[in-house]
Amino acid sequence: MMNPSSIDSFRHAIRGVVLCPGDEGYDAARAIPNAMIDRRPAIIARCSGAADVVACVRFAREHDLVVAVRGGGHSVAGKSVCEGGLMIDLSTMKGIRVDPVRRTARAQTGLTLGDFDRETQAFGLATTLGVVSKTGIAGLTLGGG
Ligand SMILES: Cc1cc2nc3c(=O)[nH]c(=O)nc-3n(C[C@H](O)[C@H](O)[C@H](O)COP(=O)(O)OP(=O)(O)OC[C@H]3O[C@@H](n4cnc5c(N)ncnc54)[C@H](O)[C@@H]3O)c2cc1C
């Protein structure tokens, strides 16, 4: 059990949303496409930016918490959600900047393949990704399926 005052301090330390069991949105946030995975993190942090991620890692280290990192959530084995511990949910980080002159894109880790395609195709650009549009660019970039 986490000390409630530590969780309160954590809520104030990040710009994103912190969800605990019983909070509205908690069950939706812990659900992943593979419905056979039914794990209950002690805390879910829906990050808004890199500073939130830093705060999450620091908090997990201070409290010796197991950590799971969620991008698109398509790991079939459910690697993006942990039982107890801290789920660092990056699916809300969906920023992307396309440079049509250099033909490059800088994309945040929460984008799905569909999100990425939509923004790059607006400039007539595309890059090699997967087939299913709801898969995350993060997990796919880090190793794919
Ligand atoms: C329906 C379906 C279709 C698929 N189609 C394809 C395909 O066409 N081509 C292909 O190559 N693969 C495909 N895959 C496999 C898919 O690419 C991998 O499962 C990929 O890891 C999913 O990435 P994600 O971000 O959605 O998943 P997640 O479960 O969120 O992440 C996968 C792993 O990466 C870690 N991770 C995520 N984000 C970060 C981060 N920012 N930093 C550090 N670690 C992170 C997670 O902790 C987890 O261990 C498919 C999978 C499914 C279920």
mmCIF file with all atom_site columns, C-alpha atoms and ligand atoms in Angstrom:
data_model
loop_
_atom_site.group_PDB
_atom_site.id
_atom_site.type_symbol
_atom_site.label_atom_id
_atom_site.label_alt_id
_atom_site.label_comp_id
_atom_site.label_asym_id
_atom_site.label_entity_id
_atom_site.label_seq_id
_atom_site.pdbx_PDB_ins_code
_atom_site.Cartn_x
_atom_site.Cartn_y
_atom_site.Cartn_z
_atom_site.occupancy
_atom_site.B_iso_or_equiv
_atom_site.pdbx_formal_charge
_atom_site.auth_seq_id
_atom_site.auth_comp_id
_atom_site.auth_asym_id
_atom_site.auth_atom_id
_atom_site.pdbx_PDB_model_num
ATOM   1   C CA  . MET A 1 1   ? 0.000   0.000   0.000   1.00 0.00 ? 1   MET A CA  1
ATOM   2   C CA  . MET A 1 2   ? 1.300   3.447   -0.916  1.00 0.00 ? 2   MET A CA  1
ATOM   3   C CA  . ASN A 1 3   ? 1.155   6.249   1.620   1.00 0.00 ? 3   ASN A CA  1
ATOM   4   C CA  . PRO A 1 4   ? -1.719  8.563   0.439   1.00 0.00 ? 4   PRO A CA  1
ATOM   5   C CA  . SER A 1 5   ? 0.362   11.679  1.123   1.00 0.00 ? 5   SER A CA  1
ATOM   6   C CA  . SER A 1 6   ? 3.111   10.400  -1.201  1.00 0.00 ? 6   SER A CA  1
ATOM   7   C CA  . ILE A 1 7   ? 0.512   9.897   -3.917  1.00 0.00 ? 7   ILE A CA  1
ATOM   8   C CA  . ASP A 1 8   ? -0.857  13.400  -3.312  1.00 0.00 ? 8   ASP A CA  1
ATOM   9   C CA  . SER A 1 9   ? 2.626   14.886  -3.668  1.00 0.00 ? 9   SER A CA  1
ATOM   10  C CA  . PHE A 1 10  ? 3.104   12.899  -6.863  1.00 0.00 ? 10  PHE A CA  1
ATOM   11  C CA  . ARG A 1 11  ? -0.196  14.236  -8.238  1.00 0.00 ? 11  ARG A CA  1
ATOM   12  C CA  . HIS A 1 12  ? 1.151   17.754  -7.763  1.00 0.00 ? 12  HIS A CA  1
ATOM   13  C CA  . ALA A 1 13  ? 4.554   16.893  -9.209  1.00 0.00 ? 13  ALA A CA  1
ATOM   14  C CA  . ILE A 1 14  ? 3.305   16.040  -12.673 1.00 0.00 ? 14  ILE A CA  1
ATOM   15  C CA  . ARG A 1 15  ? 1.354   18.001  -15.265 1.00 0.00 ? 15  ARG A CA  1
ATOM   16  C CA  . GLY A 1 16  ? -0.513  14.917  -16.489 1.00 0.00 ? 16  GLY A CA  1
ATOM   17  C CA  . VAL A 1 17  ? -3.155  12.886  -14.666 1.00 0.00 ? 17  VAL A CA  1
ATOM   18  C CA  . VAL A 1 18  ? -2.504  10.401  -11.853 1.00 0.00 ? 18  VAL A CA  1
ATOM   19  C CA  . LEU A 1 19  ? -5.056  7.616   -11.462 1.00 0.00 ? 19  LEU A CA  1
ATOM   20  C CA  . CYS A 1 20  ? -5.403  5.119   -8.609  1.00 0.00 ? 20  CYS A CA  1
ATOM   21  C CA  . PRO A 1 21  ? -7.852  2.196   -8.171  1.00 0.00 ? 21  PRO A CA  1
ATOM   22  C CA  . GLY A 1 22  ? -11.351 3.632   -7.711  1.00 0.00 ? 22  GLY A CA  1
ATOM   23  C CA  . ASP A 1 23  ? -10.611 6.853   -9.632  1.00 0.00 ? 23  ASP A CA  1
ATOM   24  C CA  . GLU A 1 24  ? -12.795 7.632   -12.625 1.00 0.00 ? 24  GLU A CA  1
ATOM   25  C CA  . GLY A 1 25  ? -10.923 6.567   -15.752 1.00 0.00 ? 25  GLY A CA  1
ATOM   26  C CA  . TYR A 1 26  ? -8.639  4.127   -13.932 1.00 0.00 ? 26  TYR A CA  1
ATOM   27  C CA  . ASP A 1 27  ? -10.130 0.991   -15.503 1.00 0.00 ? 27  ASP A CA  1
ATOM   28  C CA  . ALA A 1 28  ? -10.117 2.478   -18.995 1.00 0.00 ? 28  ALA A CA  1
ATOM   29  C CA  . ALA A 1 29  ? -6.480  3.538   -18.566 1.00 0.00 ? 29  ALA A CA  1
ATOM   30  C CA  . ARG A 1 30  ? -5.286  0.087   -17.474 1.00 0.00 ? 30  ARG A CA  1
ATOM   31  C CA  . ALA A 1 31  ? -7.118  -1.728  -20.302 1.00 0.00 ? 31  ALA A CA  1
ATOM   32  C CA  . ILE A 1 32  ? -5.051  -2.810  -23.309 1.00 0.00 ? 32  ILE A CA  1
ATOM   33  C CA  . PRO A 1 33  ? -6.151  -4.380  -26.597 1.00 0.00 ? 33  PRO A CA  1
ATOM   34  C CA  . ASN A 1 34  ? -5.354  -7.912  -25.385 1.00 0.00 ? 34  ASN A CA  1
ATOM   35  C CA  . ALA A 1 35  ? -8.348  -8.300  -23.034 1.00 0.00 ? 35  ALA A CA  1
ATOM   36  C CA  . MET A 1 36  ? -6.818  -11.465 -21.511 1.00 0.00 ? 36  MET A CA  1
ATOM   37  C CA  . ILE A 1 37  ? -4.435  -9.162  -19.615 1.00 0.00 ? 37  ILE A CA  1
ATOM   38  C CA  . ASP A 1 38  ? -6.199  -7.872  -16.496 1.00 0.00 ? 38  ASP A CA  1
ATOM   39  C CA  . ARG A 1 39  ? -3.572  -6.203  -14.314 1.00 0.00 ? 39  ARG A CA  1
ATOM   40  C CA  . ARG A 1 40  ? -4.093  -3.490  -11.717 1.00 0.00 ? 40  ARG A CA  1
ATOM   41  C CA  . PRO A 1 41  ? -1.267  -0.994  -11.329 1.00 0.00 ? 41  PRO A CA  1
ATOM   42  C CA  . ALA A 1 42  ? -1.159  0.797   -7.946  1.00 0.00 ? 42  ALA A CA  1
ATOM   43  C CA  . ILE A 1 43  ? -0.746  4.084   -9.842  1.00 0.00 ? 43  ILE A CA  1
ATOM   44  C CA  . ILE A 1 44  ? -1.174  5.109   -13.470 1.00 0.00 ? 44  ILE A CA  1
ATOM   45  C CA  . ALA A 1 45  ? 0.552   8.307   -14.573 1.00 0.00 ? 45  ALA A CA  1
ATOM   46  C CA  . ARG A 1 46  ? -0.730  9.685   -17.866 1.00 0.00 ? 46  ARG A CA  1
ATOM   47  C CA  . CYS A 1 47  ? 2.216   11.832  -18.819 1.00 0.00 ? 47  CYS A CA  1
ATOM   48  C CA  . SER A 1 48  ? 2.070   15.192  -20.598 1.00 0.00 ? 48  SER A CA  1
ATOM   49  C CA  . GLY A 1 49  ? 5.735   15.549  -21.425 1.00 0.00 ? 49  GLY A CA  1
ATOM   50  C CA  . ALA A 1 50  ? 9.318   14.554  -20.736 1.00 0.00 ? 50  ALA A CA  1
ATOM   51  C CA  . ALA A 1 51  ? 9.368   16.283  -17.338 1.00 0.00 ? 51  ALA A CA  1
ATOM   52  C CA  . ASP A 1 52  ? 6.482   14.070  -16.233 1.00 0.00 ? 52  ASP A CA  1
ATOM   53  C CA  . VAL A 1 53  ? 8.411   10.980  -17.322 1.00 0.00 ? 53  VAL A CA  1
ATOM   54  C CA  . VAL A 1 54  ? 11.435  12.122  -15.312 1.00 0.00 ? 54  VAL A CA  1
ATOM   55  C CA  . ALA A 1 55  ? 9.185   12.653  -12.266 1.00 0.00 ? 55  ALA A CA  1
ATOM   56  C CA  . CYS A 1 56  ? 7.706   9.163   -12.728 1.00 0.00 ? 56  CYS A CA  1
ATOM   57  C CA  . VAL A 1 57  ? 11.094  7.475   -12.859 1.00 0.00 ? 57  VAL A CA  1
ATOM   58  C CA  . ARG A 1 58  ? 12.223  9.416   -9.786  1.00 0.00 ? 58  ARG A CA  1
ATOM   59  C CA  . PHE A 1 59  ? 9.037   8.519   -7.877  1.00 0.00 ? 59  PHE A CA  1
ATOM   60  C CA  . ALA A 1 60  ? 9.290   4.837   -8.803  1.00 0.00 ? 60  ALA A CA  1
ATOM   61  C CA  . ARG A 1 61  ? 12.927  4.765   -7.714  1.00 0.00 ? 61  ARG A CA  1
ATOM   62  C CA  . GLU A 1 62  ? 12.193  6.484   -4.397  1.00 0.00 ? 62  GLU A CA  1
ATOM   63  C CA  . HIS A 1 63  ? 9.360   4.061   -3.625  1.00 0.00 ? 63  HIS A CA  1
ATOM   64  C CA  . ASP A 1 64  ? 10.958  0.959   -5.119  1.00 0.00 ? 64  ASP A CA  1
ATOM   65  C CA  . LEU A 1 65  ? 8.043   0.396   -7.507  1.00 0.00 ? 65  LEU A CA  1
ATOM   66  C CA  . VAL A 1 66  ? 7.801   -2.000  -10.412 1.00 0.00 ? 66  VAL A CA  1
ATOM   67  C CA  . VAL A 1 67  ? 7.373   0.051   -13.597 1.00 0.00 ? 67  VAL A CA  1
ATOM   68  C CA  . ALA A 1 68  ? 5.580   -0.603  -16.872 1.00 0.00 ? 68  ALA A CA  1
ATOM   69  C CA  . VAL A 1 69  ? 5.743   1.785   -19.824 1.00 0.00 ? 69  VAL A CA  1
ATOM   70  C CA  . ARG A 1 70  ? 2.787   2.057   -22.163 1.00 0.00 ? 70  ARG A CA  1
ATOM   71  C CA  . GLY A 1 71  ? 2.901   3.338   -25.720 1.00 0.00 ? 71  GLY A CA  1
ATOM   72  C CA  . GLY A 1 72  ? 0.165   2.002   -27.982 1.00 0.00 ? 72  GLY A CA  1
ATOM   73  C CA  . GLY A 1 73  ? -0.464  -0.937  -25.613 1.00 0.00 ? 73  GLY A CA  1
ATOM   74  C CA  . HIS A 1 74  ? -0.225  -3.592  -28.342 1.00 0.00 ? 74  HIS A CA  1
ATOM   75  C CA  . SER A 1 75  ? 2.334   -5.835  -26.650 1.00 0.00 ? 75  SER A CA  1
ATOM   76  C CA  . VAL A 1 76  ? 0.422   -9.115  -26.795 1.00 0.00 ? 76  VAL A CA  1
ATOM   77  C CA  . ALA A 1 77  ? 2.124   -10.279 -23.585 1.00 0.00 ? 77  ALA A CA  1
ATOM   78  C CA  . GLY A 1 78  ? 0.876   -7.159  -21.799 1.00 0.00 ? 78  GLY A CA  1
ATOM   79  C CA  . LYS A 1 79  ? 4.299   -5.674  -21.110 1.00 0.00 ? 79  LYS A CA  1
ATOM   80  C CA  . SER A 1 80  ? 2.793   -2.191  -20.927 1.00 0.00 ? 80  SER A CA  1
ATOM   81  C CA  . VAL A 1 81  ? 0.770   -2.831  -17.761 1.00 0.00 ? 81  VAL A CA  1
ATOM   82  C CA  . CYS A 1 82  ? 2.014   -4.093  -14.383 1.00 0.00 ? 82  CYS A CA  1
ATOM   83  C CA  . GLU A 1 83  ? 0.368   -5.673  -11.344 1.00 0.00 ? 83  GLU A CA  1
ATOM   84  C CA  . GLY A 1 84  ? 0.845   -3.110  -8.566  1.00 0.00 ? 84  GLY A CA  1
ATOM   85  C CA  . GLY A 1 85  ? 3.627   -0.609  -9.189  1.00 0.00 ? 85  GLY A CA  1
ATOM   86  C CA  . LEU A 1 86  ? 3.589   2.381   -11.513 1.00 0.00 ? 86  LEU A CA  1
ATOM   87  C CA  . MET A 1 87  ? 2.288   2.341   -15.074 1.00 0.00 ? 87  MET A CA  1
ATOM   88  C CA  . ILE A 1 88  ? 3.895   5.196   -16.995 1.00 0.00 ? 88  ILE A CA  1
ATOM   89  C CA  . ASP A 1 89  ? 1.292   5.854   -19.646 1.00 0.00 ? 89  ASP A CA  1
ATOM   90  C CA  . LEU A 1 90  ? 2.756   7.716   -22.607 1.00 0.00 ? 90  LEU A CA  1
ATOM   91  C CA  . SER A 1 91  ? -0.258  7.215   -24.878 1.00 0.00 ? 91  SER A CA  1
ATOM   92  C CA  . THR A 1 92  ? -1.363  10.794  -24.218 1.00 0.00 ? 92  THR A CA  1
ATOM   93  C CA  . MET A 1 93  ? 1.869   12.272  -25.622 1.00 0.00 ? 93  MET A CA  1
ATOM   94  C CA  . LYS A 1 94  ? 0.813   12.755  -29.221 1.00 0.00 ? 94  LYS A CA  1
ATOM   95  C CA  . GLY A 1 95  ? 2.812   15.738  -30.429 1.00 0.00 ? 95  GLY A CA  1
ATOM   96  C CA  . ILE A 1 96  ? 4.282   15.618  -33.943 1.00 0.00 ? 96  ILE A CA  1
ATOM   97  C CA  . ARG A 1 97  ? 6.117   18.171  -36.053 1.00 0.00 ? 97  ARG A CA  1
ATOM   98  C CA  . VAL A 1 98  ? 6.511   17.457  -39.740 1.00 0.00 ? 98  VAL A CA  1
ATOM   99  C CA  . ASP A 1 99  ? 9.142   19.383  -41.714 1.00 0.00 ? 99  ASP A CA  1
ATOM   100 C CA  . PRO A 1 100 ? 8.042   19.077  -45.358 1.00 0.00 ? 100 PRO A CA  1
ATOM   101 C CA  . VAL A 1 101 ? 11.210  20.768  -46.654 1.00 0.00 ? 101 VAL A CA  1
ATOM   102 C CA  . ARG A 1 102 ? 13.618  18.386  -44.942 1.00 0.00 ? 102 ARG A CA  1
ATOM   103 C CA  . ARG A 1 103 ? 11.086  15.562  -45.259 1.00 0.00 ? 103 ARG A CA  1
ATOM   104 C CA  . THR A 1 104 ? 11.471  14.629  -41.600 1.00 0.00 ? 104 THR A CA  1
ATOM   105 C CA  . ALA A 1 105 ? 9.116   14.228  -38.657 1.00 0.00 ? 105 ALA A CA  1
ATOM   106 C CA  . ARG A 1 106 ? 9.743   14.484  -34.923 1.00 0.00 ? 106 ARG A CA  1
ATOM   107 C CA  . ALA A 1 107 ? 7.066   12.506  -33.163 1.00 0.00 ? 107 ALA A CA  1
ATOM   108 C CA  . GLN A 1 108 ? 6.192   11.910  -29.525 1.00 0.00 ? 108 GLN A CA  1
ATOM   109 C CA  . THR A 1 109 ? 5.888   8.427   -28.170 1.00 0.00 ? 109 THR A CA  1
ATOM   110 C CA  . GLY A 1 110 ? 2.105   8.232   -27.750 1.00 0.00 ? 110 GLY A CA  1
ATOM   111 C CA  . LEU A 1 111 ? 1.237   8.343   -31.428 1.00 0.00 ? 111 LEU A CA  1
ATOM   112 C CA  . THR A 1 112 ? -0.306  5.339   -33.080 1.00 0.00 ? 112 THR A CA  1
ATOM   113 C CA  . LEU A 1 113 ? 0.639   4.384   -36.624 1.00 0.00 ? 113 LEU A CA  1
ATOM   114 C CA  . GLY A 1 114 ? -2.666  5.884   -37.786 1.00 0.00 ? 114 GLY A CA  1
ATOM   115 C CA  . ASP A 1 115 ? -1.982  9.202   -35.986 1.00 0.00 ? 115 ASP A CA  1
ATOM   116 C CA  . PHE A 1 116 ? 1.483   9.350   -37.544 1.00 0.00 ? 116 PHE A CA  1
ATOM   117 C CA  . ASP A 1 117 ? 0.250   8.539   -41.054 1.00 0.00 ? 117 ASP A CA  1
ATOM   118 C CA  . ARG A 1 118 ? -2.481  11.141  -40.844 1.00 0.00 ? 118 ARG A CA  1
ATOM   119 C CA  . GLU A 1 119 ? -0.052  13.944  -40.008 1.00 0.00 ? 119 GLU A CA  1
ATOM   120 C CA  . THR A 1 120 ? 2.674   12.980  -42.485 1.00 0.00 ? 120 THR A CA  1
ATOM   121 C CA  . GLN A 1 121 ? 0.297   12.216  -45.348 1.00 0.00 ? 121 GLN A CA  1
ATOM   122 C CA  . ALA A 1 122 ? -1.046  15.765  -45.077 1.00 0.00 ? 122 ALA A CA  1
ATOM   123 C CA  . PHE A 1 123 ? 2.349   16.768  -46.524 1.00 0.00 ? 123 PHE A CA  1
ATOM   124 C CA  . GLY A 1 124 ? 2.527   13.924  -49.034 1.00 0.00 ? 124 GLY A CA  1
ATOM   125 C CA  . LEU A 1 125 ? 5.018   12.029  -46.863 1.00 0.00 ? 125 LEU A CA  1
ATOM   126 C CA  . ALA A 1 126 ? 5.085   8.541   -45.394 1.00 0.00 ? 126 ALA A CA  1
ATOM   127 C CA  . THR A 1 127 ? 7.523   6.181   -43.726 1.00 0.00 ? 127 THR A CA  1
ATOM   128 C CA  . THR A 1 128 ? 7.729   2.450   -43.200 1.00 0.00 ? 128 THR A CA  1
ATOM   129 C CA  . LEU A 1 129 ? 5.615   1.338   -40.246 1.00 0.00 ? 129 LEU A CA  1
ATOM   130 C CA  . GLY A 1 130 ? 3.302   -1.563  -39.477 1.00 0.00 ? 130 GLY A CA  1
ATOM   131 C CA  . VAL A 1 131 ? -0.039  -2.637  -40.869 1.00 0.00 ? 131 VAL A CA  1
ATOM   132 C CA  . VAL A 1 132 ? -2.532  -2.118  -38.031 1.00 0.00 ? 132 VAL A CA  1
ATOM   133 C CA  . SER A 1 133 ? -3.194  1.586   -37.512 1.00 0.00 ? 133 SER A CA  1
ATOM   134 C CA  . LYS A 1 134 ? -3.827  1.368   -33.742 1.00 0.00 ? 134 LYS A CA  1
ATOM   135 C CA  . THR A 1 135 ? -0.380  -0.073  -32.952 1.00 0.00 ? 135 THR A CA  1
ATOM   136 C CA  . GLY A 1 136 ? 1.961   2.393   -31.227 1.00 0.00 ? 136 GLY A CA  1
ATOM   137 C CA  . ILE A 1 137 ? 4.957   3.895   -32.994 1.00 0.00 ? 137 ILE A CA  1
ATOM   138 C CA  . ALA A 1 138 ? 6.964   3.490   -29.746 1.00 0.00 ? 138 ALA A CA  1
ATOM   139 C CA  . GLY A 1 139 ? 6.860   -0.271  -29.322 1.00 0.00 ? 139 GLY A CA  1
ATOM   140 C CA  . LEU A 1 140 ? 7.123   -0.806  -33.040 1.00 0.00 ? 140 LEU A CA  1
ATOM   141 C CA  . THR A 1 141 ? 10.188  1.438   -33.305 1.00 0.00 ? 141 THR A CA  1
ATOM   142 C CA  . LEU A 1 142 ? 11.833  -0.268  -30.337 1.00 0.00 ? 142 LEU A CA  1
ATOM   143 C CA  . GLY A 1 143 ? 11.525  -3.724  -31.821 1.00 0.00 ? 143 GLY A CA  1
ATOM   144 C CA  . GLY A 1 144 ? 8.141   -4.258  -33.420 1.00 0.00 ? 144 GLY A CA  1
ATOM   145 C CA  . GLY A 1 145 ? 6.479   -7.581  -33.771 1.00 0.00 ? 145 GLY A CA  1
HETATM 146 C C1  . LIG B 2 .   ? -2.967  -6.272  -33.851 1.00 0.00 ? 1   LIG B C1  1
HETATM 147 C C2  . LIG B 2 .   ? -1.460  -6.118  -33.922 1.00 0.00 ? 1   LIG B C2  1
HETATM 148 C C3  . LIG B 2 .   ? -0.877  -5.753  -35.128 1.00 0.00 ? 1   LIG B C3  1
HETATM 149 C C4  . LIG B 2 .   ? 0.507   -5.615  -35.234 1.00 0.00 ? 1   LIG B C4  1
HETATM 150 N N1  . LIG B 2 .   ? 1.035   -5.278  -36.440 1.00 0.00 ? 1   LIG B N1  1
HETATM 151 C C5  . LIG B 2 .   ? 2.378   -5.164  -36.579 1.00 0.00 ? 1   LIG B C5  1
HETATM 152 C C6  . LIG B 2 .   ? 2.986   -4.827  -37.836 1.00 0.00 ? 1   LIG B C6  1
HETATM 153 O O1  . LIG B 2 .   ? 2.299   -4.675  -38.829 1.00 0.00 ? 1   LIG B O1  1
HETATM 154 N N2  . LIG B 2 .   ? 4.332   -4.718  -37.885 1.00 0.00 ? 1   LIG B N2  1
HETATM 155 C C7  . LIG B 2 .   ? 5.120   -4.895  -36.794 1.00 0.00 ? 1   LIG B C7  1
HETATM 156 O O2  . LIG B 2 .   ? 6.332   -4.754  -36.870 1.00 0.00 ? 1   LIG B O2  1
HETATM 157 N N3  . LIG B 2 .   ? 4.556   -5.203  -35.594 1.00 0.00 ? 1   LIG B N3  1
HETATM 158 C C8  . LIG B 2 .   ? 3.230   -5.359  -35.467 1.00 0.00 ? 1   LIG B C8  1
HETATM 159 N N4  . LIG B 2 .   ? 2.705   -5.693  -34.248 1.00 0.00 ? 1   LIG B N4  1
HETATM 160 C C9  . LIG B 2 .   ? 3.567   -5.876  -33.107 1.00 0.00 ? 1   LIG B C9  1
HETATM 161 C C10 . LIG B 2 .   ? 3.825   -4.530  -32.460 1.00 0.00 ? 1   LIG B C10 1
HETATM 162 O O3  . LIG B 2 .   ? 4.661   -3.756  -33.294 1.00 0.00 ? 1   LIG B O3  1
HETATM 163 C C11 . LIG B 2 .   ? 4.550   -4.713  -31.153 1.00 0.00 ? 1   LIG B C11 1
HETATM 164 O O4  . LIG B 2 .   ? 3.754   -5.454  -30.261 1.00 0.00 ? 1   LIG B O4  1
HETATM 165 C C12 . LIG B 2 .   ? 4.890   -3.355  -30.555 1.00 0.00 ? 1   LIG B C12 1
HETATM 166 O O5  . LIG B 2 .   ? 5.790   -3.555  -29.489 1.00 0.00 ? 1   LIG B O5  1
HETATM 167 C C13 . LIG B 2 .   ? 3.647   -2.623  -30.057 1.00 0.00 ? 1   LIG B C13 1
HETATM 168 O O6  . LIG B 2 .   ? 3.994   -1.345  -29.676 1.00 0.00 ? 1   LIG B O6  1
HETATM 169 P P1  . LIG B 2 .   ? 2.975   -0.478  -28.777 1.00 0.00 ? 1   LIG B P1  1
HETATM 170 O O7  . LIG B 2 .   ? 3.634   0.832   -28.481 1.00 0.00 ? 1   LIG B O7  1
HETATM 171 O O8  . LIG B 2 .   ? 1.610   -0.480  -29.377 1.00 0.00 ? 1   LIG B O8  1
HETATM 172 O O9  . LIG B 2 .   ? 2.864   -1.416  -27.489 1.00 0.00 ? 1   LIG B O9  1
HETATM 173 P P2  . LIG B 2 .   ? 3.193   -1.276  -25.942 1.00 0.00 ? 1   LIG B P2  1
HETATM 174 O O10 . LIG B 2 .   ? 2.605   -2.515  -25.356 1.00 0.00 ? 1   LIG B O10 1
HETATM 175 O O11 . LIG B 2 .   ? 2.719   0.032   -25.416 1.00 0.00 ? 1   LIG B O11 1
HETATM 176 O O12 . LIG B 2 .   ? 4.759   -1.293  -25.911 1.00 0.00 ? 1   LIG B O12 1
HETATM 177 C C14 . LIG B 2 .   ? 5.508   -2.443  -26.316 1.00 0.00 ? 1   LIG B C14 1
HETATM 178 C C15 . LIG B 2 .   ? 6.780   -2.535  -25.438 1.00 0.00 ? 1   LIG B C15 1
HETATM 179 O O13 . LIG B 2 .   ? 7.560   -1.358  -25.606 1.00 0.00 ? 1   LIG B O13 1
HETATM 180 C C16 . LIG B 2 .   ? 7.698   -0.677  -24.345 1.00 0.00 ? 1   LIG B C16 1
HETATM 181 N N5  . LIG B 2 .   ? 7.594   0.756   -24.603 1.00 0.00 ? 1   LIG B N5  1
HETATM 182 C C17 . LIG B 2 .   ? 6.580   1.410   -25.200 1.00 0.00 ? 1   LIG B C17 1
HETATM 183 N N6  . LIG B 2 .   ? 6.857   2.718   -25.302 1.00 0.00 ? 1   LIG B N6  1
HETATM 184 C C18 . LIG B 2 .   ? 8.087   2.895   -24.755 1.00 0.00 ? 1   LIG B C18 1
HETATM 185 C C19 . LIG B 2 .   ? 8.934   4.013   -24.565 1.00 0.00 ? 1   LIG B C19 1
HETATM 186 N N7  . LIG B 2 .   ? 8.574   5.242   -24.979 1.00 0.00 ? 1   LIG B N7  1
HETATM 187 N N8  . LIG B 2 .   ? 10.121  3.825   -23.959 1.00 0.00 ? 1   LIG B N8  1
HETATM 188 C C20 . LIG B 2 .   ? 10.506  2.590   -23.525 1.00 0.00 ? 1   LIG B C20 1
HETATM 189 N N9  . LIG B 2 .   ? 9.741   1.480   -23.680 1.00 0.00 ? 1   LIG B N9  1
HETATM 190 C C21 . LIG B 2 .   ? 8.550   1.628   -24.289 1.00 0.00 ? 1   LIG B C21 1
HETATM 191 C C22 . LIG B 2 .   ? 6.556   -1.201  -23.475 1.00 0.00 ? 1   LIG B C22 1
HETATM 192 O O14 . LIG B 2 .   ? 6.864   -1.130  -22.108 1.00 0.00 ? 1   LIG B O14 1
HETATM 193 C C23 . LIG B 2 .   ? 6.449   -2.642  -23.953 1.00 0.00 ? 1   LIG B C23 1
HETATM 194 O O15 . LIG B 2 .   ? 7.405   -3.446  -23.326 1.00 0.00 ? 1   LIG B O15 1
HETATM 195 C C24 . LIG B 2 .   ? 1.324   -5.825  -34.117 1.00 0.00 ? 1   LIG B C24 1
HETATM 196 C C25 . LIG B 2 .   ? 0.740   -6.179  -32.891 1.00 0.00 ? 1   LIG B C25 1
HETATM 197 C C26 . LIG B 2 .   ? -0.645  -6.313  -32.794 1.00 0.00 ? 1   LIG B C26 1
HETATM 198 C C27 . LIG B 2 .   ? -1.265  -6.736  -31.471 1.00 0.00 ? 1   LIG B C27 1
#
